[in-house]
PDB file of C-alpha atoms and ligand atoms in Angstrom:
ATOM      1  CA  UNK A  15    -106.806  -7.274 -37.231  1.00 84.00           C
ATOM      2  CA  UNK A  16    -105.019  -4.912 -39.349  1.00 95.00           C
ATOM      3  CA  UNK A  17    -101.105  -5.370 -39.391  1.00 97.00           C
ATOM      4  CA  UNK A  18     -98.856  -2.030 -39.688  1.00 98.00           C
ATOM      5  CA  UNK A  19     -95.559  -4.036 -39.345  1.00 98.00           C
ATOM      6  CA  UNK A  20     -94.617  -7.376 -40.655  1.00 98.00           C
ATOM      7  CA  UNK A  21     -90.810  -8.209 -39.576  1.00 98.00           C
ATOM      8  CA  UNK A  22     -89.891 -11.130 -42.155  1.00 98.00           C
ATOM      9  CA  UNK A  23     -87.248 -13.532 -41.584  1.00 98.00           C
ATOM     10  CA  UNK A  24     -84.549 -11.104 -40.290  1.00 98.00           C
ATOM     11  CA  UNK A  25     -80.942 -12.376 -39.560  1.00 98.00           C
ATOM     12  CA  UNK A  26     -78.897  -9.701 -38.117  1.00 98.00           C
ATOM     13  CA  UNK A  27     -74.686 -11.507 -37.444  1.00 98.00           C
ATOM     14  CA  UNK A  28     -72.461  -9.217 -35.436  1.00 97.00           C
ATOM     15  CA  UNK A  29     -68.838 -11.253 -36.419  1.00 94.00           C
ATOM     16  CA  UNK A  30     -69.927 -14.500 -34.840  1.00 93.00           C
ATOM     17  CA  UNK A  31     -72.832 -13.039 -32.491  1.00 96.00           C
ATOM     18  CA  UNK A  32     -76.306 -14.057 -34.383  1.00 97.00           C
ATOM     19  CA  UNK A  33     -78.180 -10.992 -32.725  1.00 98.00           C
ATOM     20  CA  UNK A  34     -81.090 -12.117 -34.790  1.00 98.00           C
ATOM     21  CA  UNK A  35     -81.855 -15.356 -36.018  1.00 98.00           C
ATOM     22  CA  UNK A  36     -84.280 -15.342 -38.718  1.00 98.00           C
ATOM     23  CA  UNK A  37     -87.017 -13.592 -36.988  1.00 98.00           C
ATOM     24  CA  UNK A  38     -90.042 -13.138 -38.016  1.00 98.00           C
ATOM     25  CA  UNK A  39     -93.287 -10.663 -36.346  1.00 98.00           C
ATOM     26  CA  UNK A  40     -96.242  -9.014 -36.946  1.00 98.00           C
ATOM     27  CA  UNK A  41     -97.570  -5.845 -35.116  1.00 98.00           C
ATOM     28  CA  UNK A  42    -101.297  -4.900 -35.081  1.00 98.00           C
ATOM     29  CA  UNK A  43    -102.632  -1.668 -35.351  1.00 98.00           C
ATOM     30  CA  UNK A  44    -102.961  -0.070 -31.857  1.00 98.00           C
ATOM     31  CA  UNK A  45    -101.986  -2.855 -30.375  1.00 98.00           C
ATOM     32  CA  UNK A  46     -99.456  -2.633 -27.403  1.00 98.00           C
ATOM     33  CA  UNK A  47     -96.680  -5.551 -27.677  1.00 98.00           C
ATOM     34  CA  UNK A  48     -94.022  -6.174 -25.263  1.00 98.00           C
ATOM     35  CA  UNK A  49     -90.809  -7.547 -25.973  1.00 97.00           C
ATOM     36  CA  UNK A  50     -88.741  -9.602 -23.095  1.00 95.00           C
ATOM     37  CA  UNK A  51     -85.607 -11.194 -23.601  1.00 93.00           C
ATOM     38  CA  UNK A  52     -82.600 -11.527 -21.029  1.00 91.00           C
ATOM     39  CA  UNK A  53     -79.555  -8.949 -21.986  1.00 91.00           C
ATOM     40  CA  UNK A  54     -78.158  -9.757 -25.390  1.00 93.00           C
ATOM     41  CA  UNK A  55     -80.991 -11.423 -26.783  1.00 95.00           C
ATOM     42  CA  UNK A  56     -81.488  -9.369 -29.464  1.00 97.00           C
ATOM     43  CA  UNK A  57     -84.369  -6.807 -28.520  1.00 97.00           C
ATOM     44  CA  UNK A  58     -82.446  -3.355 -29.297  1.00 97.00           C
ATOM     45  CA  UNK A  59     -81.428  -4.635 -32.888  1.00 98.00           C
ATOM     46  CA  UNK A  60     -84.615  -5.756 -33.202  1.00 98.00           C
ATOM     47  CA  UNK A  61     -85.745  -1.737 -32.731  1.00 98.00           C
ATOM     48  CA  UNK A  62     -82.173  -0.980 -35.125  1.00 97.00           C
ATOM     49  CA  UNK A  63     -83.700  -3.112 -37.885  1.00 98.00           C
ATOM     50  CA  UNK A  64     -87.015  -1.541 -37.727  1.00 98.00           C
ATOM     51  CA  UNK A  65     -85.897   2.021 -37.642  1.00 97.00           C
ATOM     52  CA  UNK A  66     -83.201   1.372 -40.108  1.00 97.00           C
ATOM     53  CA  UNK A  67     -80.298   2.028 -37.953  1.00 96.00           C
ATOM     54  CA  UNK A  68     -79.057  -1.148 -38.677  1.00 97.00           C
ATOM     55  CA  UNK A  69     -78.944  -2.936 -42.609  1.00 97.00           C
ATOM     56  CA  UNK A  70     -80.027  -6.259 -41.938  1.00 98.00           C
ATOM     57  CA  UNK A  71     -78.331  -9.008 -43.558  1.00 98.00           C
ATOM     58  CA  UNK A  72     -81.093 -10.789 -44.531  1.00 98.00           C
ATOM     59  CA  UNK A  73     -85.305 -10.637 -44.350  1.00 98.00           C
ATOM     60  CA  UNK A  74     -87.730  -7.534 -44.928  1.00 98.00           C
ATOM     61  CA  UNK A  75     -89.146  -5.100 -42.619  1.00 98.00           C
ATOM     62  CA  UNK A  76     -92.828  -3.767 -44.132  1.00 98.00           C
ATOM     63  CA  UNK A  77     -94.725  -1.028 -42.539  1.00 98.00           C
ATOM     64  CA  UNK A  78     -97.915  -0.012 -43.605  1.00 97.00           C
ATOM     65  CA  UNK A  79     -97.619  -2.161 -46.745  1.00 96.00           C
ATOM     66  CA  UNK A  80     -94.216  -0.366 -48.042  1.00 97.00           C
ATOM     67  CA  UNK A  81     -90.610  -2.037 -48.219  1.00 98.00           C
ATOM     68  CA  UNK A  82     -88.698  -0.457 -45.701  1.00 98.00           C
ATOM     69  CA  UNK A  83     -85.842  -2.709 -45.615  1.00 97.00           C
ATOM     70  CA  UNK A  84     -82.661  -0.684 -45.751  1.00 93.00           C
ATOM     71  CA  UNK A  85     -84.027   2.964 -45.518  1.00 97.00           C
ATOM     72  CA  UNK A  86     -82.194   5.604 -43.509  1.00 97.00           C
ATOM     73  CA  UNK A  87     -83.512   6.143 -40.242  1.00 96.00           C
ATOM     74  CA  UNK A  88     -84.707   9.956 -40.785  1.00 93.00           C
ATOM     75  CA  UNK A  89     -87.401   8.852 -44.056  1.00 96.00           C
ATOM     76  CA  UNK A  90     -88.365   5.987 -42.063  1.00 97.00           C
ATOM     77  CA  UNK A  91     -89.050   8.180 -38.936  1.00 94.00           C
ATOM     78  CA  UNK A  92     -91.127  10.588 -41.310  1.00 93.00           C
ATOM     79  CA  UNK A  93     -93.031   7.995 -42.286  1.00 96.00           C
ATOM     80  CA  UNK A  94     -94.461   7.845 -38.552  1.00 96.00           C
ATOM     81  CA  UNK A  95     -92.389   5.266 -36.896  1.00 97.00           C
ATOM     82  CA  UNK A  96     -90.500   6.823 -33.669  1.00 96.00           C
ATOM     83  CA  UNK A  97     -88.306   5.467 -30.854  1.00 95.00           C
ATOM     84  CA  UNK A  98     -86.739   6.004 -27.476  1.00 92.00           C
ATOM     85  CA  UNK A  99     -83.189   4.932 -27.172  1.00 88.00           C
ATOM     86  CA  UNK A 100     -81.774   2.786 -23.908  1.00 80.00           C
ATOM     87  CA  UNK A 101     -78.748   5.074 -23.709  1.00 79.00           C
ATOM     88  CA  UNK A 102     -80.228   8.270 -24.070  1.00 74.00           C
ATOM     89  CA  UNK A 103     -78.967  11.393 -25.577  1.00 79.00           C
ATOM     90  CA  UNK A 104     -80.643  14.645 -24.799  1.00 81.00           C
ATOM     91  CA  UNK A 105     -78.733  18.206 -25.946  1.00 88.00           C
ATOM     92  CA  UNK A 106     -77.444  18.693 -21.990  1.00 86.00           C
ATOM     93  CA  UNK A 107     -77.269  22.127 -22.381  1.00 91.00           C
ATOM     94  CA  UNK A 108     -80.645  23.322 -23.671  1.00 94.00           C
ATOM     95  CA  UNK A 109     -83.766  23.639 -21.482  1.00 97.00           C
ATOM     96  CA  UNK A 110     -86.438  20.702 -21.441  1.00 97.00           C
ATOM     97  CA  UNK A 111     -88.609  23.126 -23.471  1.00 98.00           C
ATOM     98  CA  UNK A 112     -86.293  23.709 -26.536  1.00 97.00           C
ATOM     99  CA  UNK A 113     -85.219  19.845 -26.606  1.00 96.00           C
ATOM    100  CA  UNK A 114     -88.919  19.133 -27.537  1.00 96.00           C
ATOM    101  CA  UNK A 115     -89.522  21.705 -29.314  1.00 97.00           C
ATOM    102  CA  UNK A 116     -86.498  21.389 -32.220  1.00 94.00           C
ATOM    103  CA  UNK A 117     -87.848  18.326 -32.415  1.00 92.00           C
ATOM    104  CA  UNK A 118     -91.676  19.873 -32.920  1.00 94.00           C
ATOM    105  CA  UNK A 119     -90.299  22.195 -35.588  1.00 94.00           C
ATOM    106  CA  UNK A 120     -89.730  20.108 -38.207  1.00 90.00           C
ATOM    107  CA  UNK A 121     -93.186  18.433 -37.187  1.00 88.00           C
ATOM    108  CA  UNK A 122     -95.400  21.332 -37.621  1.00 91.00           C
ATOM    109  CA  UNK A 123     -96.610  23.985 -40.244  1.00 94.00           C
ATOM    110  CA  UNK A 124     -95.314  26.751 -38.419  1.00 96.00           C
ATOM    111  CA  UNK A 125     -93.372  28.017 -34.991  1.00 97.00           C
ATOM    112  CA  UNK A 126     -96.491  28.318 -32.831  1.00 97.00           C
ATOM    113  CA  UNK A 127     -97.955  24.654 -34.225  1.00 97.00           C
ATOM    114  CA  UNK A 128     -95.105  23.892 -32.845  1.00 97.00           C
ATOM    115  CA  UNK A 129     -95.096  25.495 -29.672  1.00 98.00           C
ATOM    116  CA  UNK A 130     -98.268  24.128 -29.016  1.00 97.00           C
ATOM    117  CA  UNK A 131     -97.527  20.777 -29.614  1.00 97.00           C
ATOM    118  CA  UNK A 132     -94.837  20.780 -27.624  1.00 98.00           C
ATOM    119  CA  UNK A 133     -96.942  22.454 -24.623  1.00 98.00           C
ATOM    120  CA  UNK A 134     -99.485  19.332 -25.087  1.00 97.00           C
ATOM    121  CA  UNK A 135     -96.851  16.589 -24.808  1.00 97.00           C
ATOM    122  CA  UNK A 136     -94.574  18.324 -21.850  1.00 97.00           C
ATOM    123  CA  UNK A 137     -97.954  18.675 -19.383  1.00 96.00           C
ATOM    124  CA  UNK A 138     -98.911  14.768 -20.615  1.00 95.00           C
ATOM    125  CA  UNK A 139     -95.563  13.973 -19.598  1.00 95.00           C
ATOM    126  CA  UNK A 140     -95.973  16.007 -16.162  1.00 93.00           C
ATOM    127  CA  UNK A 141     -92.961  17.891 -17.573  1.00 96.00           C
ATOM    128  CA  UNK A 142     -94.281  21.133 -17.794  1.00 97.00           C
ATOM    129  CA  UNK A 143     -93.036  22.487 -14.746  1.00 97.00           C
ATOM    130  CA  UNK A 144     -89.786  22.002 -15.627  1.00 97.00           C
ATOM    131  CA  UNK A 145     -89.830  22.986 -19.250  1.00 97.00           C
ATOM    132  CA  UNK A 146     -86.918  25.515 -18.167  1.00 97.00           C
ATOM    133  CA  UNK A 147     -84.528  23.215 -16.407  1.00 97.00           C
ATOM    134  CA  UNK A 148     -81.408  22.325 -18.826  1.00 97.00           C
ATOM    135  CA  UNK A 149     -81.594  18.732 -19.914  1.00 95.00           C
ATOM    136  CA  UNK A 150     -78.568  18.057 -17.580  1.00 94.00           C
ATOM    137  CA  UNK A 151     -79.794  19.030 -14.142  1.00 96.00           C
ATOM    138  CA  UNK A 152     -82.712  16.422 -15.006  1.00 94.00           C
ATOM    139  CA  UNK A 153     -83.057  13.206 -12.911  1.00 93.00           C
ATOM    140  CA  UNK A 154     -83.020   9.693 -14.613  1.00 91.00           C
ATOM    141  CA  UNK A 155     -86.792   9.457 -14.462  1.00 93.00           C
ATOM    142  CA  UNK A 156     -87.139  12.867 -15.768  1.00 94.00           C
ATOM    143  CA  UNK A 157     -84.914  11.999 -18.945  1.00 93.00           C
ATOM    144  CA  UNK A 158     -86.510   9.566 -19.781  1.00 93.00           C
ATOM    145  CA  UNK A 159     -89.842  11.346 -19.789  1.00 95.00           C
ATOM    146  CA  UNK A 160     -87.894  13.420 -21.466  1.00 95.00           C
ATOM    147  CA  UNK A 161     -86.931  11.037 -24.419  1.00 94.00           C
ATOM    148  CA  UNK A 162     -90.594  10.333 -24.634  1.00 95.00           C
ATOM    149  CA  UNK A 163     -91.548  13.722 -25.012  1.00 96.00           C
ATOM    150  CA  UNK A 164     -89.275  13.715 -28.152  1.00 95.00           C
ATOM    151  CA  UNK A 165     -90.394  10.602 -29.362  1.00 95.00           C
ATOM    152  CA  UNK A 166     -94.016  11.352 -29.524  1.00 95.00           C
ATOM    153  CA  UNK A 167     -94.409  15.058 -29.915  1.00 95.00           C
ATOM    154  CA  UNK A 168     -94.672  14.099 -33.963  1.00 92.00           C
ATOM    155  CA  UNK A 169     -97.285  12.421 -33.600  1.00 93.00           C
ATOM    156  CA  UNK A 170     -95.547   9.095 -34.570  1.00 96.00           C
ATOM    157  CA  UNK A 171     -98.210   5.753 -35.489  1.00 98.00           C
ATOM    158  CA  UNK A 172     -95.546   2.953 -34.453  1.00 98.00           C
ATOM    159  CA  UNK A 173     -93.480   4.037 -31.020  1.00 98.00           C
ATOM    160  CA  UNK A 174     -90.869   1.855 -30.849  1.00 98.00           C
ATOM    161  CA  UNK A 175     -89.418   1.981 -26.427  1.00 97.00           C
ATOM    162  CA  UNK A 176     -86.588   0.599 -24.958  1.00 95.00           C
ATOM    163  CA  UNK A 177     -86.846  -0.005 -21.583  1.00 93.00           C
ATOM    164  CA  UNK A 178     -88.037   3.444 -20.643  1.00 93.00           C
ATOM    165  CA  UNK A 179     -88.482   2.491 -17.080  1.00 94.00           C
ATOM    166  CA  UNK A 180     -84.782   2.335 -16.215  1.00 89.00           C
ATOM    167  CA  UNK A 181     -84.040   3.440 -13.105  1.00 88.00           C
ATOM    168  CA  UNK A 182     -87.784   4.616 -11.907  1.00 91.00           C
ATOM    169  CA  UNK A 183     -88.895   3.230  -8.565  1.00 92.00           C
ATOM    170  CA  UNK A 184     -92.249   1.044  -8.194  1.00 92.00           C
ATOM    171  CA  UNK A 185     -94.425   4.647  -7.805  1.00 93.00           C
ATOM    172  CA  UNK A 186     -92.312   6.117 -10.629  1.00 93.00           C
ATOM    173  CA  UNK A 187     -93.404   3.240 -12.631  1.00 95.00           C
ATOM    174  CA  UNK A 188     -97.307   3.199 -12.402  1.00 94.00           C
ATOM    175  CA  UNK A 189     -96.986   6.696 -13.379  1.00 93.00           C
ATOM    176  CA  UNK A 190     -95.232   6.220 -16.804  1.00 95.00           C
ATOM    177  CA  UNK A 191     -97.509   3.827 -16.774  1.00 96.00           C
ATOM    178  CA  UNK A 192    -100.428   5.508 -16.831  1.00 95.00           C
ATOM    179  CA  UNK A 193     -98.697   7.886 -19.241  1.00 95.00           C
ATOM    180  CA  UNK A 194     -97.991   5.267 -21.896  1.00 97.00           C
ATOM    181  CA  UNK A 195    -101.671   4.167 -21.175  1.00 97.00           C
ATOM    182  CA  UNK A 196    -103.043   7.478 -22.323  1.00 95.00           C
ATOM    183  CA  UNK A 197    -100.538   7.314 -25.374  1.00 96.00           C
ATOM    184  CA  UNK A 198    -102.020   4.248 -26.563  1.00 97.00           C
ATOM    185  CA  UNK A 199    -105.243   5.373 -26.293  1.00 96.00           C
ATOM    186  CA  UNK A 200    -105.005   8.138 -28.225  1.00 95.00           C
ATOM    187  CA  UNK A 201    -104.313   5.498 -31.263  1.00 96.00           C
ATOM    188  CA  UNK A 202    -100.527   5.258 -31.520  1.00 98.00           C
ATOM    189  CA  UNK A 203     -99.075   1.532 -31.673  1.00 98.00           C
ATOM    190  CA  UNK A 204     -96.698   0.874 -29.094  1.00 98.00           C
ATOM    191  CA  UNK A 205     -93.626  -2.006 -29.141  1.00 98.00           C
ATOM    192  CA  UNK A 206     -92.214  -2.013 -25.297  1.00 98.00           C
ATOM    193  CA  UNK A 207     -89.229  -3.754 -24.917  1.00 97.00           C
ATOM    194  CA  UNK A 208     -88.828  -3.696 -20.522  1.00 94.00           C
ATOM    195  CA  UNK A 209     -87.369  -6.166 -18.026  1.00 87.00           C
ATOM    196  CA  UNK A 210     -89.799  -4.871 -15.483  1.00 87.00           C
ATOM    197  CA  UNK A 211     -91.845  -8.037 -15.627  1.00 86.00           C
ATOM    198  CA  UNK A 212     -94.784  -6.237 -13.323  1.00 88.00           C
ATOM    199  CA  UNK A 213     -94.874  -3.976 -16.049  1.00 93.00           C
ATOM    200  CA  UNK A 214     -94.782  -5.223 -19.054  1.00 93.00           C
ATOM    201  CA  UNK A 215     -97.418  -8.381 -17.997  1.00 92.00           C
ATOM    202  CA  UNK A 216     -99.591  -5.483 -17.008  1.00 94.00           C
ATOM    203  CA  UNK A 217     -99.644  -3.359 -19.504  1.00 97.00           C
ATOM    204  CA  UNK A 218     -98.917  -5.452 -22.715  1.00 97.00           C
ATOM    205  CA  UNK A 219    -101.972  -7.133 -24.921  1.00 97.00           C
ATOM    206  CA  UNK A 220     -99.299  -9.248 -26.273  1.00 97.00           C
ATOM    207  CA  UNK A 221     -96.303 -10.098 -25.363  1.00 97.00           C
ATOM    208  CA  UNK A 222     -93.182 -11.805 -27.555  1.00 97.00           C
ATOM    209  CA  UNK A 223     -89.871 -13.639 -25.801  1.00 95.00           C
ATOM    210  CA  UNK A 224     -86.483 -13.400 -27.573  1.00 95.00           C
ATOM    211  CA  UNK A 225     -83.315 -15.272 -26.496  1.00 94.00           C
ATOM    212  CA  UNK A 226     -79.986 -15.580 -28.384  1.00 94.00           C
ATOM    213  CA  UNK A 227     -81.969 -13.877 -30.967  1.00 96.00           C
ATOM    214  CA  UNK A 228     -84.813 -16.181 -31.839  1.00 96.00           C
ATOM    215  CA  UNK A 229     -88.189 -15.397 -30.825  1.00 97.00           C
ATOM    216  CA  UNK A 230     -89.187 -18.435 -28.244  1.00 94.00           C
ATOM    217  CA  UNK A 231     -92.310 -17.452 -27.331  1.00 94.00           C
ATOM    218  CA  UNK A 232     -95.337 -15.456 -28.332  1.00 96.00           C
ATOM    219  CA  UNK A 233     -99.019 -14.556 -26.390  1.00 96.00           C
ATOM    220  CA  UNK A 234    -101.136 -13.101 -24.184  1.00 96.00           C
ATOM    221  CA  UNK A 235     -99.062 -12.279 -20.560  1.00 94.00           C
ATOM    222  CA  UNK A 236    -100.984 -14.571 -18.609  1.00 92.00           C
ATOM    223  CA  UNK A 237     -99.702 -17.582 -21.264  1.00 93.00           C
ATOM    224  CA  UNK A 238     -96.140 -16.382 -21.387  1.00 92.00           C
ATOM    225  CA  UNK A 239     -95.903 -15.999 -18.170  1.00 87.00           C
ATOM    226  CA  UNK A 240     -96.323 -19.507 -17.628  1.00 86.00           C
ATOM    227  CA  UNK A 241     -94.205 -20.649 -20.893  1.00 88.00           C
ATOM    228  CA  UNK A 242     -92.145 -23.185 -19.363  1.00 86.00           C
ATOM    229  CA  UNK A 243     -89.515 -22.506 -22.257  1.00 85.00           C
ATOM    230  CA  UNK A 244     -89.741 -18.409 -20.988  1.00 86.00           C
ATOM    231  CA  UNK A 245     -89.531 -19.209 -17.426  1.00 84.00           C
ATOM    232  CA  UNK A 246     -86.395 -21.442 -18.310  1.00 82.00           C
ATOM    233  CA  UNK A 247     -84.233 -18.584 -20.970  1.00 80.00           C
ATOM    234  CA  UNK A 248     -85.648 -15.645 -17.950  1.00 74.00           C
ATOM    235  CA  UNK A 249     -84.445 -17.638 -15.161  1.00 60.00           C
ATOM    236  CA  UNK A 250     -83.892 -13.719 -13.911  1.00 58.00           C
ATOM    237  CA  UNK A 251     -84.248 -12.715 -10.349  1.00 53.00           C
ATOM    238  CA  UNK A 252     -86.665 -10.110 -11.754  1.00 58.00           C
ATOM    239  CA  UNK A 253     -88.881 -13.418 -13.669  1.00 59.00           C
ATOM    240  CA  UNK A 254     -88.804 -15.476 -10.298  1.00 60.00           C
ATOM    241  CA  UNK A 255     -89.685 -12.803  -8.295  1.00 62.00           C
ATOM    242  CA  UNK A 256     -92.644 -11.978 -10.313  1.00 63.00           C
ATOM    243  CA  UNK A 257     -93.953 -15.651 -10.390  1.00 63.00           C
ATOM    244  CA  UNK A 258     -93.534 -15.833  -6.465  1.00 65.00           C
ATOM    245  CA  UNK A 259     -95.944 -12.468  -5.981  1.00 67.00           C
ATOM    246  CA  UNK A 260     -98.235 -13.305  -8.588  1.00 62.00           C
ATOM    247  CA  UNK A 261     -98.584 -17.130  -7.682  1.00 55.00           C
ATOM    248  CA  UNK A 262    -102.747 -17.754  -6.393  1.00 47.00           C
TER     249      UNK A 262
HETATM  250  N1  LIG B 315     -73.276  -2.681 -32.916  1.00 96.02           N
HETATM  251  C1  LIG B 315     -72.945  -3.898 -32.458  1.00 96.02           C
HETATM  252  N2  LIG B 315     -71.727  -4.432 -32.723  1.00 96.02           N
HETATM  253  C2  LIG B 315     -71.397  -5.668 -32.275  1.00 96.02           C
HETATM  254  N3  LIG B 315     -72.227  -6.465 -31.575  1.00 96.02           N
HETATM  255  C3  LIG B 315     -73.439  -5.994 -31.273  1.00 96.02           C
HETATM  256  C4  LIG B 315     -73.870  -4.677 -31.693  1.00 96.02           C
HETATM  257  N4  LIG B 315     -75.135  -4.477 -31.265  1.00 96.02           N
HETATM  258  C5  LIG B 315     -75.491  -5.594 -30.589  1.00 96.02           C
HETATM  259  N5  LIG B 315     -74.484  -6.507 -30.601  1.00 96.02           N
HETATM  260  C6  LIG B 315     -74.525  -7.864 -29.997  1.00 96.02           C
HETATM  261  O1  LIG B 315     -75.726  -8.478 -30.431  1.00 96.02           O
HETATM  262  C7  LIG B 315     -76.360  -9.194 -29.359  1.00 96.02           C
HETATM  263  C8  LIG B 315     -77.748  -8.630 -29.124  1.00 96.02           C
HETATM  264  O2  LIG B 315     -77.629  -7.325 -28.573  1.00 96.02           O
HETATM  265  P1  LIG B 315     -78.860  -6.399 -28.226  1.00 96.02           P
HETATM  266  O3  LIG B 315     -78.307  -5.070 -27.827  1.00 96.02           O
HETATM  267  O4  LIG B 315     -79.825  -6.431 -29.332  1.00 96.02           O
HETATM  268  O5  LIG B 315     -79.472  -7.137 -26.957  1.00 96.02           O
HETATM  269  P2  LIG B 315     -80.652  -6.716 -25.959  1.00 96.02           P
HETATM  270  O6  LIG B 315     -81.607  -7.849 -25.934  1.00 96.02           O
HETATM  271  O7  LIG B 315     -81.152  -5.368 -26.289  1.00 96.02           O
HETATM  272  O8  LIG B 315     -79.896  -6.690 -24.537  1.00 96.02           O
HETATM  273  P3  LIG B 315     -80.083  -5.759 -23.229  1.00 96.02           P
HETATM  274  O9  LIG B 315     -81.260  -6.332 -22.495  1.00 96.02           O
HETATM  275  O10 LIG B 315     -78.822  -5.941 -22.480  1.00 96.02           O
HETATM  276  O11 LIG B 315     -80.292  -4.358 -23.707  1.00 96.02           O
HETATM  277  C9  LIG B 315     -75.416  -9.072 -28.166  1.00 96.02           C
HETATM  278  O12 LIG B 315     -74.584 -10.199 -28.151  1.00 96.02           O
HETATM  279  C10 LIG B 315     -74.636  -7.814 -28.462  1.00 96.02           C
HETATM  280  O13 LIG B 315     -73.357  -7.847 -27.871  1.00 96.02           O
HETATM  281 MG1  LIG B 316     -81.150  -3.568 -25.332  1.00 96.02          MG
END
């Protein structure tokens, strides 16, 4: 298996917080990877690190072979890695069309590549229908379709989410799920970080555990699942009550 990210030995200290300790992963091409971790574990810097948001104080982040550490965000996103961010920020006051498609512009060889692009990923995202509603009058589950629209309409290799199932109810979910199926499909490698446990154990190949940022856990969702040492850092309600309906 080809890797197209190696995370090496990244420490990331906010003041006395250790939001990273030291961690160290590798992402396979086109494989899909979920990330779990209770709040504050670390996941979102995690994503920071990668997408140079944040400097990290110590390790290396390599994609595709290349020495990323330390890069501004905008190179490293041309470079094919793209992201969804947990507090999202669409322009409120432009239509669902034009919020994809400044973001196809740049992306394409001309205006109507660009148009057409952003047709393609709006109907994917069962957004085309309301490509002329403003950004604000969207719903939460429609944002964050929304965000993904933006993410992927540049064709990104590496998609980078943070828990873009927020707020989406259990039909909602199978939905974007089936969505972020056909994504992956298509070729793109995804990292999901979600604390929708039905979710994440269905759809990941792979699945890594952070807590107080160190990575406790690593496998396939039927093994982590059962990770004593998960089961103990996720005592969640959301972790128990997905044991108790999965238990045969
Ligand atoms: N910019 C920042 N400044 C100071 N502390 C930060 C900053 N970003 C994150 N932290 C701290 O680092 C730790 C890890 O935070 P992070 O946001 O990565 O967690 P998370 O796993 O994404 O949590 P959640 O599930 O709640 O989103 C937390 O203790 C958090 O308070
Ligand atoms: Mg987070």
């Amino acid at each position: 298996m080809k890797t197209i990210l190696k995370v090496e030995n990244v420490t990331k200290r906010f003041g006395g917080v250790i939001a990273l300790n030291n961690v160290s992963v590798d992402v396979y091409e086109k494989e899909f990877l979920g990330i779990i971790g209770p709040n504050g574990s670390g996941k979102t810097t995690l994503f920071n690190v990668i997408t140079g948001f944040i400097k990290p104080d110590k390790g290396r982040i390599i994609y595709m072979d290349k020495d990323i550490t330390g890069m501004p965000p905008y190179k490293i996103a041309r470079l094919g890695v793209a992201r969804t961010f947990q507090i999202m920020k669409p322009l409120e006051n432009l239509s669902v069309y034009d919020n994809v498609l400044i973001y196809a512009l740049p992306r394409s060889k001309d205006v109507d590549e660009a148009r057409d692009k952003t047709e393609k990923v709006l109907s994917l995202l069962d957004l085309w229908s309301r490509r002329d509603v403003l950004a604000k009058d969207l719903n939460a589950v429609e944002k964050r379709r929304l965000e993904l629209a933006r993410a992927i309409v540049g064709d990104p290799k590496l998609l980078l989410l943070d828990e873009v199932l927020a707020g989406h109810s259990p039909a909602e979910i199978d939905k974007t799920l089936a969505i972020l199926k056909k994504i992956h499909e298509s070729g793109v490698t995804i990292m999901m970080i979600e604390h929708v446990m039905r979710a994440i154990m269905k759809i990941s190949e792979r699945v890594i555990v952070l807590n107080y940022g160190n990575v406790i856990a690593e496998g396939p969702p039927e093994k982590i699942s059962k990770d004593p040492k998960v089961i103990e850092a996720y005592l969640g309600e959301g972790f128990k009550k997905y044991l108790e309906t999965n238990k045969t």
